[in-house]
Amino acid sequence: MMKEPRVAVVTGGVAGIGRALTERLASDGFAIAVADKSDPSSLVEALHSQGVKAFGQICDVSSPDDVRAFAEATLGRFGHVDVLVMNAGIYPVSAFVDMTWAEWDRVFSINVDQLFHFTKAFLPGMLDRKWGRIVCISSTTFHAGVPMQSHYVASKGAVIGFARALAAEVGESGITVNTIAPGLVRTENTAAGTQSGLFDALAAQQAIKRTEEPADLVGPLSFLVSEDAAFITGQTLIVDGGWVRT
């Protein structure tokens, strides 16, 4: 009898970094569930064509109701979730003196509140099975400090703090909680956004002098969700070509 694959949930998995992470998990043998503000049907169809068990649903990751509906659908389909990758996020640019509370709150509602909603939904099952991998996507901007993004940088610091604290709570239950902190990654969104002019300047400051791509993050994720990383938890893995050196 064939063993059922482990199941991985990825938020923001339709495009950019999230899509690369999703495709790597699929190639590693995981069944996939994607929550994204964009329609994931084309991604799911592509995974199905490769023989991957996959499910996707449009989901506002800041909405308790949307996340609850996604979790119910995912658990109804797969029965359990073993890996949770919280990647969805926004990165607006604004000087603090011009920033409104609504702008600040929106960043935190997406970048931070999803940690509560998704972990609440899937951690109990991991605790029951005494195994789980939770990976949060943060940013090296928290370590470096960058202007014009105080809301974003603060939210990514919160991501790291959450992972460290939760790791201390669930380690005895076979669950690891870690963070990956990328630098500026070239995606369709960043290439078209306000960061587009920063690629070359940032690469010049890195030890590895090229622009980071989504593919640079898939190996670290694959390792952190594997059995080989069973004794690693509460850590932040900086993947930025040596821009931040700690």
CSV table of C-alpha atoms in Angstrom, one decimal:
chain,number,residue,atom,x,y,z
A,1,MET,CA,0.0,0.0,0.0
A,2,MET,CA,1.5,3.4,-1.0
A,3,LYS,CA,2.1,5.8,1.8
A,4,GLU,CA,0.0,9.0,1.5
A,5,PRO,CA,2.2,12.1,0.8
A,6,ARG,CA,2.7,14.7,3.5
A,7,VAL,CA,0.6,17.9,2.9
A,8,ALA,CA,2.0,21.4,2.6
A,9,VAL,CA,0.0,24.6,2.8
A,10,VAL,CA,1.5,27.7,1.1
A,11,THR,CA,0.1,31.2,1.5
A,12,GLY,CA,0.6,33.5,-1.5
A,13,GLY,CA,1.6,30.6,-3.6
A,14,VAL,CA,0.3,31.6,-7.0
A,15,ALA,CA,3.2,33.8,-8.2
A,16,GLY,CA,6.7,35.1,-7.4
A,17,ILE,CA,8.5,33.6,-4.4
A,18,GLY,CA,5.4,31.6,-3.3
A,19,ARG,CA,5.0,29.9,-6.7
A,20,ALA,CA,8.7,28.8,-6.6
A,21,LEU,CA,8.3,27.5,-3.1
A,22,THR,CA,5.1,25.7,-4.0
A,23,GLU,CA,6.6,24.0,-7.1
A,24,ARG,CA,9.6,22.8,-5.1
A,25,LEU,CA,7.5,21.3,-2.4
A,26,ALA,CA,5.5,19.5,-5.1
A,27,SER,CA,8.7,18.2,-6.7
A,28,ASP,CA,9.7,17.0,-3.2
A,29,GLY,CA,6.6,14.8,-3.1
A,30,PHE,CA,4.2,16.9,-1.0
A,31,ALA,CA,0.5,17.3,-1.7
A,32,ILE,CA,-0.2,21.0,-2.0
A,33,ALA,CA,-2.8,23.4,-0.8
A,34,VAL,CA,-2.5,27.0,-1.9
A,35,ALA,CA,-4.2,30.1,-0.3
A,36,ASP,CA,-3.9,33.2,-2.4
A,37,LYS,CA,-5.8,36.4,-3.1
A,38,SER,CA,-5.4,35.5,-6.8
A,39,ASP,CA,-7.2,32.5,-8.4
A,40,PRO,CA,-4.9,29.5,-8.0
A,41,SER,CA,-6.8,27.3,-10.5
A,42,SER,CA,-4.1,27.4,-13.2
A,43,LEU,CA,-1.4,26.5,-10.8
A,44,VAL,CA,-3.5,23.7,-9.4
A,45,GLU,CA,-4.1,22.4,-12.9
A,46,ALA,CA,-0.4,22.5,-13.7
A,47,LEU,CA,0.4,20.5,-10.6
A,48,HIS,CA,-2.3,18.0,-11.4
A,49,SER,CA,-0.8,17.5,-14.8
A,50,GLN,CA,2.4,16.5,-13.1
A,51,GLY,CA,0.6,14.0,-10.9
A,52,VAL,CA,0.7,16.1,-7.8
A,53,LYS,CA,-2.3,16.1,-5.4
A,54,ALA,CA,-3.2,19.8,-5.2
A,55,PHE,CA,-5.9,22.1,-4.1
A,56,GLY,CA,-6.2,25.9,-4.1
A,57,GLN,CA,-8.7,28.5,-3.0
A,58,ILE,CA,-9.0,32.3,-3.2
A,59,CYS,CA,-8.3,33.5,0.3
A,60,ASP,CA,-7.8,36.9,2.0
A,61,VAL,CA,-5.1,35.8,4.5
A,62,SER,CA,-6.1,38.6,6.9
A,63,SER,CA,-9.7,37.4,7.1
A,64,PRO,CA,-10.5,34.9,9.9
A,65,ASP,CA,-13.5,33.8,7.9
A,66,ASP,CA,-11.6,33.2,4.7
A,67,VAL,CA,-8.8,31.3,6.5
A,68,ARG,CA,-11.4,29.2,8.3
A,69,ALA,CA,-13.1,28.3,5.1
A,70,PHE,CA,-9.8,27.5,3.4
A,71,ALA,CA,-8.7,25.3,6.4
A,72,GLU,CA,-12.0,23.4,6.4
A,73,ALA,CA,-11.7,22.8,2.7
A,74,THR,CA,-8.1,21.7,2.9
A,75,LEU,CA,-8.6,19.4,5.9
A,76,GLY,CA,-11.8,18.0,4.2
A,77,ARG,CA,-9.7,17.1,1.2
A,78,PHE,CA,-6.5,15.9,2.7
A,79,GLY,CA,-7.4,15.1,6.3
A,80,HIS,CA,-4.3,16.7,7.7
A,81,VAL,CA,-1.6,19.3,7.1
A,82,ASP,CA,2.1,18.6,7.9
A,83,VAL,CA,3.9,21.7,6.6
A,84,LEU,CA,2.7,25.3,6.8
A,85,VAL,CA,4.6,28.0,4.8
A,86,MET,CA,3.4,31.5,5.4
A,87,ASN,CA,4.7,33.5,2.6
A,88,ALA,CA,1.9,36.0,1.6
A,89,GLY,CA,2.8,39.6,2.2
A,90,ILE,CA,2.7,43.2,1.0
A,91,TYR,CA,5.6,45.7,0.9
A,92,PRO,CA,4.3,49.3,0.3
A,93,VAL,CA,6.6,52.3,0.4
A,94,SER,CA,5.8,55.4,2.5
A,95,ALA,CA,7.6,57.9,4.6
A,96,PHE,CA,6.5,57.4,8.2
A,97,VAL,CA,5.4,61.1,8.5
A,98,ASP,CA,3.0,60.6,5.6
A,99,MET,CA,1.8,57.1,6.6
A,100,THR,CA,-1.8,56.7,7.8
A,101,TRP,CA,-3.0,54.3,10.4
A,102,ALA,CA,-5.0,52.5,7.7
A,103,GLU,CA,-1.8,51.8,5.7
A,104,TRP,CA,0.1,50.6,8.8
A,105,ASP,CA,-2.9,48.4,9.8
A,106,ARG,CA,-3.2,46.9,6.4
A,107,VAL,CA,0.5,45.8,6.4
A,108,PHE,CA,0.1,44.1,9.8
A,109,SER,CA,-3.2,42.6,9.0
A,110,ILE,CA,-1.7,40.7,6.0
A,111,ASN,CA,2.0,40.2,7.0
A,112,VAL,CA,1.4,39.4,10.7
A,113,ASP,CA,-2.3,38.5,11.3
A,114,GLN,CA,-2.1,35.6,8.9
A,115,LEU,CA,0.4,34.0,11.3
A,116,PHE,CA,-2.3,33.8,13.9
A,117,HIS,CA,-5.1,32.7,11.6
A,118,PHE,CA,-3.2,29.9,9.8
A,119,THR,CA,-1.3,28.6,12.7
A,120,LYS,CA,-4.5,28.4,14.8
A,121,ALA,CA,-6.1,26.4,12.0
A,122,PHE,CA,-3.3,23.9,11.4
A,123,LEU,CA,-1.1,23.6,14.5
A,124,PRO,CA,-3.6,21.5,16.5
A,125,GLY,CA,-3.4,18.7,14.0
A,126,MET,CA,0.4,18.9,14.0
A,127,LEU,CA,0.3,18.6,17.8
A,128,ASP,CA,-2.0,15.6,17.6
A,129,ARG,CA,0.4,13.8,15.2
A,130,LYS,CA,3.6,14.9,17.0
A,131,TRP,CA,5.1,16.2,13.7
A,132,GLY,CA,5.1,19.4,11.8
A,133,ARG,CA,7.1,22.1,10.0
A,134,ILE,CA,6.2,25.8,10.1
A,135,VAL,CA,8.2,28.2,8.0
A,136,CYS,CA,7.6,31.9,7.9
A,137,ILE,CA,8.9,34.2,5.3
A,138,SER,CA,10.4,37.4,6.7
A,139,SER,CA,12.9,39.8,5.2
A,140,THR,CA,16.5,41.0,5.7
A,141,THR,CA,15.1,44.5,5.9
A,142,PHE,CA,14.5,43.8,9.5
A,143,HIS,CA,18.2,43.2,10.1
A,144,ALA,CA,19.4,46.0,7.9
A,145,GLY,CA,16.7,48.7,8.6
A,146,VAL,CA,15.6,50.5,5.5
A,147,PRO,CA,13.9,53.8,5.1
A,148,MET,CA,10.4,54.4,3.7
A,149,GLN,CA,9.1,51.0,4.9
A,150,SER,CA,8.8,51.3,8.7
A,151,HIS,CA,5.5,49.4,8.6
A,152,TYR,CA,6.9,46.6,6.5
A,153,VAL,CA,10.1,46.3,8.4
A,154,ALA,CA,8.3,46.2,11.7
A,155,SER,CA,5.9,43.5,10.4
A,156,LYS,CA,8.8,41.4,9.3
A,157,GLY,CA,10.4,41.7,12.7
A,158,ALA,CA,7.1,40.5,14.2
A,159,VAL,CA,7.3,37.5,12.0
A,160,ILE,CA,10.7,36.5,13.4
A,161,GLY,CA,9.5,37.1,17.0
A,162,PHE,CA,6.5,34.9,16.4
A,163,ALA,CA,8.6,32.1,15.0
A,164,ARG,CA,11.1,32.2,17.9
A,165,ALA,CA,8.4,32.2,20.6
A,166,LEU,CA,6.2,29.5,19.0
A,167,ALA,CA,9.3,27.3,18.5
A,168,ALA,CA,9.9,27.3,22.2
A,169,GLU,CA,6.3,26.2,22.8
A,170,VAL,CA,6.0,23.3,20.4
A,171,GLY,CA,9.5,21.8,20.1
A,172,GLU,CA,8.8,18.9,22.4
A,173,SER,CA,5.9,17.9,20.1
A,174,GLY,CA,8.1,17.2,17.1
A,175,ILE,CA,7.3,20.6,15.4
A,176,THR,CA,9.9,23.0,14.2
A,177,VAL,CA,9.2,26.7,13.5
A,178,ASN,CA,11.8,28.7,11.5
A,179,THR,CA,12.0,31.8,9.3
A,180,ILE,CA,13.6,32.5,6.0
A,181,ALA,CA,14.7,36.1,5.4
A,182,PRO,CA,15.2,36.9,1.7
A,183,GLY,CA,16.7,40.1,0.4
A,184,LEU,CA,15.3,41.9,-2.6
A,185,VAL,CA,14.0,39.2,-4.9
A,186,ARG,CA,13.3,39.8,-8.6
A,187,THR,CA,9.7,38.9,-9.2
A,188,GLU,CA,7.1,40.3,-11.6
A,189,ASN,CA,5.9,42.6,-8.8
A,190,THR,CA,9.2,43.9,-7.6
A,191,ALA,CA,10.5,44.4,-11.2
A,192,ALA,CA,7.5,46.6,-11.9
A,193,GLY,CA,7.4,48.3,-8.6
A,194,THR,CA,9.2,51.1,-6.8
A,195,GLN,CA,12.1,48.7,-5.9
A,196,SER,CA,12.9,48.1,-9.6
A,197,GLY,CA,15.7,50.6,-9.6
A,198,LEU,CA,17.4,49.0,-6.6
A,199,PHE,CA,18.5,45.7,-8.0
A,200,ASP,CA,21.9,46.7,-9.3
A,201,ALA,CA,22.7,48.9,-6.4
A,202,LEU,CA,21.8,46.2,-3.9
A,203,ALA,CA,23.7,43.5,-5.8
A,204,ALA,CA,26.8,45.7,-5.7
A,205,GLN,CA,26.6,45.6,-1.9
A,206,GLN,CA,26.2,41.9,-1.6
A,207,ALA,CA,29.0,39.3,-1.3
A,208,ILE,CA,27.5,37.5,-4.2
A,209,LYS,CA,27.0,40.2,-6.7
A,210,ARG,CA,23.8,39.3,-8.6
A,211,THR,CA,20.1,39.8,-8.0
A,212,GLU,CA,18.3,37.3,-5.9
A,213,GLU,CA,15.8,35.1,-7.7
A,214,PRO,CA,12.9,33.0,-6.3
A,215,ALA,CA,14.9,29.9,-7.1
A,216,ASP,CA,17.4,30.9,-4.5
A,217,LEU,CA,14.9,30.3,-1.7
A,218,VAL,CA,13.6,26.8,-2.7
A,219,GLY,CA,16.6,24.9,-1.4
A,220,PRO,CA,16.5,26.4,2.0
A,221,LEU,CA,12.8,25.7,2.3
A,222,SER,CA,13.2,22.1,1.1
A,223,PHE,CA,15.8,21.6,3.8
A,224,LEU,CA,13.9,23.2,6.7
A,225,VAL,CA,10.8,21.1,6.1
A,226,SER,CA,12.8,17.9,5.8
A,227,GLU,CA,13.8,15.3,8.4
A,228,ASP,CA,17.4,16.6,8.1
A,229,ALA,CA,16.3,19.8,9.8
A,230,ALA,CA,14.6,18.1,12.7
A,231,PHE,CA,17.0,19.6,15.3
A,232,ILE,CA,16.8,23.2,13.9
A,233,THR,CA,14.1,25.4,15.3
A,234,GLY,CA,13.5,29.0,16.3
A,235,GLN,CA,16.1,30.2,13.7
A,236,THR,CA,16.2,32.8,11.0
A,237,LEU,CA,18.0,31.7,7.8
A,238,ILE,CA,19.1,34.8,5.9
A,239,VAL,CA,19.2,34.2,2.2
A,240,ASP,CA,20.3,37.4,0.5
A,241,GLY,CA,23.6,36.8,-1.2
A,242,GLY,CA,25.6,38.2,1.8
A,243,TRP,CA,24.0,41.7,2.0
A,244,VAL,CA,23.4,41.3,5.7
A,245,ARG,CA,26.3,39.4,7.3
A,246,THR,CA,25.7,38.2,10.9
